[in-house]
PDB file of C-alpha atoms in Angstrom:
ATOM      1  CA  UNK A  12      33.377   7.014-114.986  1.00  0.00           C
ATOM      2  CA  UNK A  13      32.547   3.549-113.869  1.00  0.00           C
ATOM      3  CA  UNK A  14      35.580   3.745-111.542  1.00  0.00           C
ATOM      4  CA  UNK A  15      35.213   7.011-109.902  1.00  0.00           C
ATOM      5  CA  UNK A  16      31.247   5.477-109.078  1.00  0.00           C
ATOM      6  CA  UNK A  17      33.272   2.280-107.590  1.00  0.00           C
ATOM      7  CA  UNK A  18      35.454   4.999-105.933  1.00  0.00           C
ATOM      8  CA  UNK A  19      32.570   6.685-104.189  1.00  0.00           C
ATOM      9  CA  UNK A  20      30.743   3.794-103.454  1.00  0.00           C
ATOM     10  CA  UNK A  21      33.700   2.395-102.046  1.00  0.00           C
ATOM     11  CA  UNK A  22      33.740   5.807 -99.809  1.00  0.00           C
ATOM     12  CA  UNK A  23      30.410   5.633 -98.101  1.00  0.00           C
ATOM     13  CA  UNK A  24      30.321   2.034 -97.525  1.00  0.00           C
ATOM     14  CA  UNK A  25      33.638   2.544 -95.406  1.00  0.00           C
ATOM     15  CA  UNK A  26      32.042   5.329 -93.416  1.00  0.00           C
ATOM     16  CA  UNK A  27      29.473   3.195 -92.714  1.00  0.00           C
ATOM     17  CA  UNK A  28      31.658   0.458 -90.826  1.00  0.00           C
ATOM     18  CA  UNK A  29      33.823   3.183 -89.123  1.00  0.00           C
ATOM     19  CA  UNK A  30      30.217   4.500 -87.974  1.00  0.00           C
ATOM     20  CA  UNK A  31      28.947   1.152 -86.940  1.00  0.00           C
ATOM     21  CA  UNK A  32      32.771   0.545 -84.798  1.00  0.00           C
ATOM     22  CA  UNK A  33      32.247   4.292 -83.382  1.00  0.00           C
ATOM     23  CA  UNK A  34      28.154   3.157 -82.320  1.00  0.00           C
ATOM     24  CA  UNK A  35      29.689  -0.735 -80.760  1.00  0.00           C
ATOM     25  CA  UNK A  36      32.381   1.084 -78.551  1.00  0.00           C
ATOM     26  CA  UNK A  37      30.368   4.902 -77.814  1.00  0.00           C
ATOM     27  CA  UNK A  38      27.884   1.877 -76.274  1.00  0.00           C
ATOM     28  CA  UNK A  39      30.812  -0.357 -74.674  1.00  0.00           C
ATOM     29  CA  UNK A  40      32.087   2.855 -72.761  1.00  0.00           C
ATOM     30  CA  UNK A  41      28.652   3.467 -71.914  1.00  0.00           C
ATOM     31  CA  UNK A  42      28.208   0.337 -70.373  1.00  0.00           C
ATOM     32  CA  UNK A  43      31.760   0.214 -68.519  1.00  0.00           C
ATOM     33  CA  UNK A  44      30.512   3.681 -66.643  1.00  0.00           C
ATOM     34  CA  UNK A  45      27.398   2.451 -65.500  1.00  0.00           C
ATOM     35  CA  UNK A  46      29.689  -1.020 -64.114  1.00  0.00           C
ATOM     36  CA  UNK A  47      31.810   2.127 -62.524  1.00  0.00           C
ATOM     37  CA  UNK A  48      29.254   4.161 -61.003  1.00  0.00           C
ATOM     38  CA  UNK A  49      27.484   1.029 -59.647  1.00  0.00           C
ATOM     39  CA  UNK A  50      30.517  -0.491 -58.624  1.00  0.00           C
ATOM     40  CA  UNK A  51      31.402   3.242 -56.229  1.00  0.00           C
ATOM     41  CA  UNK A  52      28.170   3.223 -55.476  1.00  0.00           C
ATOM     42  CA  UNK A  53      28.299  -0.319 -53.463  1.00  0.00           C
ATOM     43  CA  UNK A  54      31.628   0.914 -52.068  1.00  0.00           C
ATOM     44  CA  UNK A  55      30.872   4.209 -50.972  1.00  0.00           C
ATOM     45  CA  UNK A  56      28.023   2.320 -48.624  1.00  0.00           C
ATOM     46  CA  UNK A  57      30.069   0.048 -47.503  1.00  0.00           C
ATOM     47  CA  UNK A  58      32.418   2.511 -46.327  1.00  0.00           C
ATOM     48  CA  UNK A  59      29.192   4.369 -44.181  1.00  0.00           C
ATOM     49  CA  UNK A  60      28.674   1.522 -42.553  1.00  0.00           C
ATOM     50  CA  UNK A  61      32.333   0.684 -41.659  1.00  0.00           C
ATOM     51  CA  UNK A  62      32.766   2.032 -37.940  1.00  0.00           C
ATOM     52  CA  UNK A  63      35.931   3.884 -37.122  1.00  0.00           C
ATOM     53  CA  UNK A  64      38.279   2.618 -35.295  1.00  0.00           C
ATOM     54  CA  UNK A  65      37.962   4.685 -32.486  1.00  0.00           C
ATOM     55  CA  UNK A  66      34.405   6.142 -31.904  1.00  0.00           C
ATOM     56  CA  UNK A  67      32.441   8.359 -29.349  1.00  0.00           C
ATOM     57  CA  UNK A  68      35.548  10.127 -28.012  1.00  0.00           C
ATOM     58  CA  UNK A  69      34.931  12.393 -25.111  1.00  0.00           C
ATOM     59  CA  UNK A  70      36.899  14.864 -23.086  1.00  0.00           C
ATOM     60  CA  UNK A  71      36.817  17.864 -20.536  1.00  0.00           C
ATOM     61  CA  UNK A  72      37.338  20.674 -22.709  1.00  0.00           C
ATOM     62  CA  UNK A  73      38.771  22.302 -20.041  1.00  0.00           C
ATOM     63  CA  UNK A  74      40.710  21.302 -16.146  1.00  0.00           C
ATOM     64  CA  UNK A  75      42.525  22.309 -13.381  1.00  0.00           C
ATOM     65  CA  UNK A  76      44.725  19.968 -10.788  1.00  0.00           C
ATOM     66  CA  UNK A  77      44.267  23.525  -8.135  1.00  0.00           C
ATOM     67  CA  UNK A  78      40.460  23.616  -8.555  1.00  0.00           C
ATOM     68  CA  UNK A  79      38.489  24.004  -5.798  1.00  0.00           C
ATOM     69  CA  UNK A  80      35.926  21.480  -7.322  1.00  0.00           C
ATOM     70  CA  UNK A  81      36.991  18.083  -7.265  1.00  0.00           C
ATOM     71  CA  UNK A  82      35.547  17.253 -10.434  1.00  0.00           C
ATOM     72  CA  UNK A  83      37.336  19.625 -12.263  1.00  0.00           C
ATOM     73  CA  UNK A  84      41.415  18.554 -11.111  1.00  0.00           C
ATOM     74  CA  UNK A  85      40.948  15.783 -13.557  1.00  0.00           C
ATOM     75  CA  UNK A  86      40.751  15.701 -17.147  1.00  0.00           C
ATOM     76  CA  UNK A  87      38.439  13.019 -18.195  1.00  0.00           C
ATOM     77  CA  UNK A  88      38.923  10.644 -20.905  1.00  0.00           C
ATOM     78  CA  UNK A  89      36.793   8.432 -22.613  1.00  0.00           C
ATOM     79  CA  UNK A  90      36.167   6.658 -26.135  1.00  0.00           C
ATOM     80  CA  UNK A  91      34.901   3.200 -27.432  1.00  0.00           C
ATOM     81  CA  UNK A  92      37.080   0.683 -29.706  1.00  0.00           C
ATOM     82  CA  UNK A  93      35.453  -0.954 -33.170  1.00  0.00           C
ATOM     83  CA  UNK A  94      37.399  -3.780 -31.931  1.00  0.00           C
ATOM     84  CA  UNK A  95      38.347  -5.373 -28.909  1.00  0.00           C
ATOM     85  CA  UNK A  96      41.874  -5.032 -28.590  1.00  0.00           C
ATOM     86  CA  UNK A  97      44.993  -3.548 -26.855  1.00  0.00           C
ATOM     87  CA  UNK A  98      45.877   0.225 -26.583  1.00  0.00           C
ATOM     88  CA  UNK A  99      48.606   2.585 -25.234  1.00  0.00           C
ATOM     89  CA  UNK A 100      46.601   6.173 -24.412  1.00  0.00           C
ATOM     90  CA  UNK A 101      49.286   9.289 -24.241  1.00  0.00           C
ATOM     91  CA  UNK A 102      48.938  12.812 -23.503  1.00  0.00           C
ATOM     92  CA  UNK A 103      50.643  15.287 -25.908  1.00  0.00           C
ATOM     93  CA  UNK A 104      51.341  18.278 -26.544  1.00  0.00           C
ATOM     94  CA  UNK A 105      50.736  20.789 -29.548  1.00  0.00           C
ATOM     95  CA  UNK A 106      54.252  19.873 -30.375  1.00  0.00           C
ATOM     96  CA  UNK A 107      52.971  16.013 -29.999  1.00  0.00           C
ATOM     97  CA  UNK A 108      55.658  15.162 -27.530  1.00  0.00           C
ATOM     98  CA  UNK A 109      54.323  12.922 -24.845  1.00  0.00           C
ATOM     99  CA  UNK A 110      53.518  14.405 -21.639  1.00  0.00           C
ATOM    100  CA  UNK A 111      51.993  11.440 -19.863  1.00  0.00           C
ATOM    101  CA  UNK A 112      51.434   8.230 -20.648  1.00  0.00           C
ATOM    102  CA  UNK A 113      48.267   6.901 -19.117  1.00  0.00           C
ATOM    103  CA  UNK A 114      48.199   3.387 -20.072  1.00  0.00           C
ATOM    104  CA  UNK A 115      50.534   1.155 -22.279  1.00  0.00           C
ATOM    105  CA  UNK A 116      49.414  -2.137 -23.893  1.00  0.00           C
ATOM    106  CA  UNK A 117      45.540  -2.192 -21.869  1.00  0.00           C
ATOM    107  CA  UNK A 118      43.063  -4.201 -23.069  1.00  0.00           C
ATOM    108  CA  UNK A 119      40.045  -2.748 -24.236  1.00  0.00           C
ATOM    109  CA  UNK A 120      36.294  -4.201 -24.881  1.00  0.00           C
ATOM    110  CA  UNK A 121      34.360  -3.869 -27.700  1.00  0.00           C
ATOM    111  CA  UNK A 122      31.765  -1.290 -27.746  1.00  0.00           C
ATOM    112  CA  UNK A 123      31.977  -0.258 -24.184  1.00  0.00           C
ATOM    113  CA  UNK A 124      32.767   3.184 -23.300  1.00  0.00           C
ATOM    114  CA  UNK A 125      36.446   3.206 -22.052  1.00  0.00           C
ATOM    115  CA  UNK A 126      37.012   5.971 -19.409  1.00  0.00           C
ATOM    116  CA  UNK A 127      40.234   7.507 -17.996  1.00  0.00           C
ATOM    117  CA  UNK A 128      41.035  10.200 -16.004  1.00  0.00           C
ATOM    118  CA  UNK A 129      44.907  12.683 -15.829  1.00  0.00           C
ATOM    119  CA  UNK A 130      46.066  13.994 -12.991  1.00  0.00           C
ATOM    120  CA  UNK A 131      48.021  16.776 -14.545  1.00  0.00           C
ATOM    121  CA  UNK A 132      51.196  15.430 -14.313  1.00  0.00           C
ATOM    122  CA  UNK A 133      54.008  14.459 -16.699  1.00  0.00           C
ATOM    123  CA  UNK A 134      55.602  10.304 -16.907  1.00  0.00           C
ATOM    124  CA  UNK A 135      54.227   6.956 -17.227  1.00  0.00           C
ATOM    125  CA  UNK A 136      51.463   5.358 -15.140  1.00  0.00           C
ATOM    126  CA  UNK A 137      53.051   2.865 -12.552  1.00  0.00           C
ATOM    127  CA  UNK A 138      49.258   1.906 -10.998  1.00  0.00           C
ATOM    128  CA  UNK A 139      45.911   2.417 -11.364  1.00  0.00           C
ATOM    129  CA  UNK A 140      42.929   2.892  -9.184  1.00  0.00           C
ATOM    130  CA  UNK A 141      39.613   2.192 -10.503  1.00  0.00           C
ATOM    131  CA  UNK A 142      36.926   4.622  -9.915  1.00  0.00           C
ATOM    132  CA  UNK A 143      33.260   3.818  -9.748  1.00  0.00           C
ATOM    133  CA  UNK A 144      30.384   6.676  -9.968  1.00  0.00           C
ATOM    134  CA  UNK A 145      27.173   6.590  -8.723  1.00  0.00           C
ATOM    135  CA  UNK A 146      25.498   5.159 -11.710  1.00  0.00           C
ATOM    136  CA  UNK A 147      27.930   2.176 -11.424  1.00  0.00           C
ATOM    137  CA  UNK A 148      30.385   3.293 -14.739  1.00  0.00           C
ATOM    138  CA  UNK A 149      33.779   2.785 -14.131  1.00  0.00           C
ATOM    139  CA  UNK A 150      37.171   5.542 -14.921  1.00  0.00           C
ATOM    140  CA  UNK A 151      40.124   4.299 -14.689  1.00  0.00           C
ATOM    141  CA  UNK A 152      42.569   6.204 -12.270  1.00  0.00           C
ATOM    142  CA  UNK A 153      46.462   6.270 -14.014  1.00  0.00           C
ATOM    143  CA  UNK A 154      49.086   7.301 -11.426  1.00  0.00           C
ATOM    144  CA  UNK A 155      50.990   9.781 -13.092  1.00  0.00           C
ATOM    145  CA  UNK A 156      53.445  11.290 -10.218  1.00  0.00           C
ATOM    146  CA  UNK A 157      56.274  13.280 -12.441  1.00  0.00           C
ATOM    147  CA  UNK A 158      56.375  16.885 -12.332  1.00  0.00           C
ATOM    148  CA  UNK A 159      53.283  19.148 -12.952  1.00  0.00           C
ATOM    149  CA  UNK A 160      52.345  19.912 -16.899  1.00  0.00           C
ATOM    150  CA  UNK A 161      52.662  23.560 -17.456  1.00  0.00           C
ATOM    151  CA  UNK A 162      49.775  24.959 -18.669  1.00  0.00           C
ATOM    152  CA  UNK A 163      48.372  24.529 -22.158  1.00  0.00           C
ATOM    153  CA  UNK A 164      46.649  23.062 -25.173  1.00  0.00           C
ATOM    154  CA  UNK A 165      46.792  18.933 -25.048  1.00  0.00           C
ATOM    155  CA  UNK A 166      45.471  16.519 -26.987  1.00  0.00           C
ATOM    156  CA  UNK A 167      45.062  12.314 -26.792  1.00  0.00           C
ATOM    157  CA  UNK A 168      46.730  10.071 -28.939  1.00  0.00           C
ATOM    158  CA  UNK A 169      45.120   6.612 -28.533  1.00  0.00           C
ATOM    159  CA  UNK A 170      47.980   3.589 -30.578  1.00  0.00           C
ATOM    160  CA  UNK A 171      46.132   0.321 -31.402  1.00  0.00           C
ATOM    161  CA  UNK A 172      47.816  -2.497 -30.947  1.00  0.00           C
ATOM    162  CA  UNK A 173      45.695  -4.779 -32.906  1.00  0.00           C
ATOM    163  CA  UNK A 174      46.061  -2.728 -36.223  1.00  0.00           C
ATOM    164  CA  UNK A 175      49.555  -2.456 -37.074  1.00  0.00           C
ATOM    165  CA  UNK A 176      50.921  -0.023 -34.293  1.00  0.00           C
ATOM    166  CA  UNK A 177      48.219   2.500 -35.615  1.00  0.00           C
ATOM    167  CA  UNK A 178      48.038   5.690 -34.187  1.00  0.00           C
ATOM    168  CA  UNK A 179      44.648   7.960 -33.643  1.00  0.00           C
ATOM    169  CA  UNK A 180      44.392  11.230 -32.428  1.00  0.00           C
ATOM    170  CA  UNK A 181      41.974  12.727 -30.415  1.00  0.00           C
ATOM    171  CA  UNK A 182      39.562  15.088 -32.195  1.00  0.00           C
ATOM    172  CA  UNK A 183      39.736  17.854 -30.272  1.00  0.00           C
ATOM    173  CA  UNK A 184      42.416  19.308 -27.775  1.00  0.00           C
ATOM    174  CA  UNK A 185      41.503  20.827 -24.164  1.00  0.00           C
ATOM    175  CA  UNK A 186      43.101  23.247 -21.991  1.00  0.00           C
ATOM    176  CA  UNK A 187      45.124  22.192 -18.437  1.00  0.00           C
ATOM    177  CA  UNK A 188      45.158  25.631 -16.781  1.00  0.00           C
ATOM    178  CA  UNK A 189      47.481  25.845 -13.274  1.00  0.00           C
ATOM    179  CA  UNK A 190      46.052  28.401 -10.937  1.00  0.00           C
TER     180      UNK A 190
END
């Protein structure tokens, strides 16, 4: 009898260290997810205060080169850079072939609204004339003089230079209507 009492103290005391290891890692895990959740925590702010790479992006939603209204032959452009560096601005299509390319390799400021304006017209900008309006911002004018875009949904695709050849699209498309 003395052994089966040696047995079953033997039993609970066992139990009682496989409780205790259970208790030491239950509270390890524990401990690792609050480290996690802390640890996303920091990260997910960071990330909301990272600016994108290409911010306040603007366009007509809507132009025509046979307007009557001079301010509506144009599409206009505009967007501001994270980062001061060099970008080539296309035109697409919903197909994302290029229709126009506007400017190639252009420096761009930091933080300053960067403004462009298309023509309507398909190839690659040769010149540019700089526009200035009343309130003393400045557009940029891109040549474009290939052969009329047909009418359509387009869309910009700005490539930055600085970051690896990345490419951003615009987003939203607008409408080039020929009348």
């Amino acid at each position: 009898m003395s052994g089966v009492a040696a047995g079953i103290d033997g039993g609970p005391a066992d139990g009682a260290t496989a409780g205790a290891d259970a208790q030491a890692l239950a509270r390890i895990v524990f401990a690792l997810l609050v480290v996690a959740c802390f640890a996303a925590f920091f990260v997910t702010q960071r990330l909301k205060h990272t600016p994108t790479a290409l911010q306040r992006f603007e366009r007509t939603p809507t132009f025509s080169p046979a307007s009557p209204s001079p301010e509506a032959r144009q599409e206009k452009i505009s967007f501001k850079l994270s980062h001061a560096e060099a970008v080539t601005v296309t035109v697409i299509d919903t197909k994302g072939n290029t229709v126009a390319t506007l400017v190639n390799d252009y420096p761009v400021a930091r933080y300053k609204q960067f403004s462009l304006r298309w023509n309507g017209r398909r190839g690659t900008a040769r010149s540019y004339t700089v526009l200035t309006s009343a309130s003393g911002h400045q557009s940029l004018l891109p040549a474009t003089r290939g052969a009329p875009a047909p009418a359509g949904e387009y869309r910009v695709r700005v490539v930055l230079h600085g970051q690896g050849e990345r490419e951003v699209l615009s987003p939203w498309s607008f409408t080039l209507e020929r009348g």
